[in-house]
Amino acid sequence: MNQLFYHHQLAVIAADRAHHKGEAPAHFDLPNHYAQRINMFREKRGLQPDFVGYSSAHAQQQITAI
């Protein structure tokens, strides 16, 4: 689980940097991919899949709200 969290955090940092540089987001939302994998990991162990995570779509929503 820690490895998934680690890779999710790296993906969030990379997405945030790309966003601040004005680069187009990748066609594949890596932070969301890791959030889904974390939730699958949690479900298999009988836990609630309530890890929301972060994705480039969330970043776009925050910007348009400002």
Short mmCIF file of N, CA and C in Angstrom, two decimals:
data_model
loop_
_atom_site.label_atom_id
_atom_site.label_comp_id
_atom_site.label_asym_id
_atom_site.label_seq_id
_atom_site.Cartn_x
_atom_site.Cartn_y
_atom_site.Cartn_z
N MET A 1 0.83 -1.17 0.00
CA MET A 1 0.00 0.00 0.00
C MET A 1 0.88 1.25 0.00
N ASN A 2 1.95 1.22 0.78
CA ASN A 2 2.84 2.39 0.81
C ASN A 2 3.44 2.68 -0.56
N GLN A 3 3.75 1.63 -1.31
CA GLN A 3 4.30 1.83 -2.64
C GLN A 3 3.27 2.50 -3.55
N LEU A 4 2.01 2.12 -3.44
CA LEU A 4 0.96 2.76 -4.23
C LEU A 4 0.82 4.23 -3.84
N PHE A 5 0.83 4.51 -2.54
CA PHE A 5 0.76 5.90 -2.09
C PHE A 5 1.95 6.72 -2.60
N TYR A 6 3.12 6.10 -2.57
CA TYR A 6 4.33 6.78 -3.04
C TYR A 6 4.21 7.14 -4.52
N HIS A 7 3.82 6.17 -5.33
CA HIS A 7 3.70 6.42 -6.76
C HIS A 7 2.56 7.39 -7.07
N HIS A 8 1.50 7.34 -6.29
CA HIS A 8 0.40 8.29 -6.46
C HIS A 8 0.91 9.70 -6.20
N GLN A 9 1.68 9.87 -5.13
CA GLN A 9 2.19 11.20 -4.80
C GLN A 9 3.13 11.72 -5.88
N LEU A 10 3.99 10.87 -6.43
CA LEU A 10 4.87 11.29 -7.52
C LEU A 10 4.06 11.71 -8.74
N ALA A 11 3.00 10.98 -9.03
CA ALA A 11 2.15 11.31 -10.18
C ALA A 11 1.43 12.64 -9.96
N VAL A 12 1.01 12.90 -8.71
CA VAL A 12 0.36 14.18 -8.39
C VAL A 12 1.34 15.33 -8.59
N ILE A 13 2.56 15.16 -8.11
CA ILE A 13 3.58 16.20 -8.26
C ILE A 13 3.86 16.47 -9.73
N ALA A 14 4.00 15.41 -10.52
CA ALA A 14 4.27 15.58 -11.95
C ALA A 14 3.11 16.28 -12.66
N ALA A 15 1.88 15.91 -12.31
CA ALA A 15 0.70 16.55 -12.92
C ALA A 15 0.63 18.02 -12.53
N ASP A 16 0.94 18.31 -11.28
CA ASP A 16 0.90 19.70 -10.81
C ASP A 16 1.96 20.55 -11.52
N ARG A 17 3.16 19.99 -11.67
CA ARG A 17 4.23 20.72 -12.37
C ARG A 17 3.85 20.98 -13.82
N ALA A 18 3.30 19.97 -14.50
CA ALA A 18 2.90 20.13 -15.89
C ALA A 18 1.82 21.19 -16.01
N HIS A 19 0.90 21.20 -15.06
CA HIS A 19 -0.19 22.17 -15.08
C HIS A 19 0.35 23.60 -14.91
N HIS A 20 1.29 23.78 -13.98
CA HIS A 20 1.85 25.12 -13.73
C HIS A 20 2.71 25.61 -14.90
N LYS A 21 3.28 24.68 -15.65
CA LYS A 21 4.08 25.06 -16.81
C LYS A 21 3.20 25.33 -18.03
N GLY A 22 1.90 25.05 -17.90
CA GLY A 22 0.99 25.26 -19.01
C GLY A 22 1.03 24.16 -20.05
N GLU A 23 1.59 23.03 -19.67
CA GLU A 23 1.66 21.91 -20.60
C GLU A 23 0.32 21.18 -20.61
N ALA A 24 0.01 20.61 -21.74
CA ALA A 24 -1.23 19.86 -21.86
C ALA A 24 -1.16 18.61 -20.98
N PRO A 25 -2.26 18.27 -20.32
CA PRO A 25 -2.25 17.05 -19.50
C PRO A 25 -2.11 15.81 -20.38
N ALA A 26 -1.52 14.81 -19.81
CA ALA A 26 -1.35 13.56 -20.54
C ALA A 26 -2.71 12.93 -20.85
N HIS A 27 -2.72 12.10 -21.86
CA HIS A 27 -3.98 11.43 -22.22
C HIS A 27 -4.39 10.42 -21.16
N PHE A 28 -3.45 10.01 -20.35
CA PHE A 28 -3.71 9.04 -19.30
C PHE A 28 -3.56 9.73 -17.96
N ASP A 29 -4.58 9.70 -17.14
CA ASP A 29 -4.58 10.37 -15.84
C ASP A 29 -3.93 9.46 -14.81
N LEU A 30 -2.61 9.56 -14.68
CA LEU A 30 -1.86 8.67 -13.80
C LEU A 30 -2.24 8.80 -12.33
N PRO A 31 -2.43 10.02 -11.78
CA PRO A 31 -2.86 10.09 -10.38
C PRO A 31 -4.18 9.35 -10.13
N ASN A 32 -5.12 9.49 -11.04
CA ASN A 32 -6.41 8.80 -10.88
C ASN A 32 -6.23 7.29 -11.00
N HIS A 33 -5.35 6.86 -11.87
CA HIS A 33 -5.05 5.44 -12.02
C HIS A 33 -4.57 4.87 -10.68
N TYR A 34 -3.65 5.56 -10.03
CA TYR A 34 -3.15 5.07 -8.74
C TYR A 34 -4.22 5.14 -7.67
N ALA A 35 -5.08 6.15 -7.69
CA ALA A 35 -6.18 6.23 -6.73
C ALA A 35 -7.10 5.02 -6.90
N GLN A 36 -7.37 4.64 -8.13
CA GLN A 36 -8.22 3.46 -8.37
C GLN A 36 -7.54 2.19 -7.88
N ARG A 37 -6.24 2.09 -8.10
CA ARG A 37 -5.50 0.90 -7.62
C ARG A 37 -5.49 0.83 -6.10
N ILE A 38 -5.36 1.98 -5.45
CA ILE A 38 -5.39 2.01 -3.99
C ILE A 38 -6.76 1.54 -3.50
N ASN A 39 -7.82 2.01 -4.14
CA ASN A 39 -9.16 1.58 -3.74
C ASN A 39 -9.38 0.09 -3.99
N MET A 40 -8.86 -0.44 -5.08
CA MET A 40 -8.98 -1.89 -5.33
C MET A 40 -8.23 -2.67 -4.25
N PHE A 41 -7.06 -2.19 -3.86
CA PHE A 41 -6.28 -2.81 -2.80
C PHE A 41 -7.08 -2.82 -1.50
N ARG A 42 -7.72 -1.68 -1.20
CA ARG A 42 -8.51 -1.56 0.03
C ARG A 42 -9.72 -2.51 0.00
N GLU A 43 -10.41 -2.56 -1.13
CA GLU A 43 -11.59 -3.43 -1.24
C GLU A 43 -11.23 -4.90 -1.04
N LYS A 44 -10.12 -5.34 -1.61
CA LYS A 44 -9.71 -6.73 -1.47
C LYS A 44 -9.43 -7.11 -0.02
N ARG A 45 -9.16 -6.12 0.79
CA ARG A 45 -8.85 -6.37 2.20
C ARG A 45 -10.03 -6.03 3.12
N GLY A 46 -11.20 -5.84 2.52
CA GLY A 46 -12.40 -5.59 3.31
C GLY A 46 -12.55 -4.18 3.83
N LEU A 47 -11.78 -3.25 3.29
CA LEU A 47 -11.86 -1.85 3.72
C LEU A 47 -12.75 -1.06 2.76
N GLN A 48 -13.23 0.06 3.20
CA GLN A 48 -14.03 0.92 2.34
C GLN A 48 -13.13 1.56 1.28
N PRO A 49 -13.57 1.56 0.03
CA PRO A 49 -12.76 2.18 -1.03
C PRO A 49 -13.01 3.68 -1.08
N ASP A 50 -12.54 4.39 -0.06
CA ASP A 50 -12.86 5.81 0.05
C ASP A 50 -11.66 6.73 -0.19
N PHE A 51 -10.62 6.22 -0.84
CA PHE A 51 -9.49 7.08 -1.16
C PHE A 51 -9.83 7.86 -2.41
N VAL A 52 -9.97 9.17 -2.27
CA VAL A 52 -10.36 10.02 -3.39
C VAL A 52 -9.18 10.31 -4.29
N GLY A 53 -8.05 10.64 -3.70
CA GLY A 53 -6.87 10.93 -4.49
C GLY A 53 -6.96 12.28 -5.18
N TYR A 54 -6.28 12.39 -6.27
CA TYR A 54 -6.15 13.63 -7.01
C TYR A 54 -5.96 13.27 -8.47
N SER A 55 -6.52 14.07 -9.34
CA SER A 55 -6.30 13.86 -10.76
C SER A 55 -6.20 15.21 -11.45
N SER A 56 -5.75 15.20 -12.67
CA SER A 56 -5.66 16.46 -13.41
C SER A 56 -7.06 17.04 -13.63
N ALA A 57 -8.08 16.20 -13.66
CA ALA A 57 -9.46 16.70 -13.77
C ALA A 57 -9.83 17.51 -12.53
N HIS A 58 -9.38 17.07 -11.36
CA HIS A 58 -9.63 17.83 -10.14
C HIS A 58 -8.94 19.19 -10.20
N ALA A 59 -7.73 19.21 -10.74
CA ALA A 59 -6.99 20.47 -10.84
C ALA A 59 -7.74 21.44 -11.75
N GLN A 60 -8.28 20.96 -12.84
CA GLN A 60 -9.02 21.82 -13.77
C GLN A 60 -10.26 22.39 -13.08
N GLN A 61 -10.95 21.59 -12.28
CA GLN A 61 -12.13 22.04 -11.56
C GLN A 61 -11.78 23.15 -10.57
N GLN A 62 -10.63 22.99 -9.90
CA GLN A 62 -10.21 24.00 -8.93
C GLN A 62 -9.89 25.31 -9.62
N ILE A 63 -9.28 25.26 -10.78
CA ILE A 63 -8.89 26.47 -11.49
C ILE A 63 -10.12 27.22 -11.98
N THR A 64 -11.08 26.50 -12.53
CA THR A 64 -12.27 27.18 -13.04
C THR A 64 -13.12 27.74 -11.91
N ALA A 65 -12.97 27.21 -10.70
CA ALA A 65 -13.72 27.72 -9.56
C ALA A 65 -13.12 29.03 -9.03
N ILE A 66 -11.85 29.28 -9.32
CA ILE A 66 -11.17 30.46 -8.79
C ILE A 66 -11.53 31.70 -9.54
#
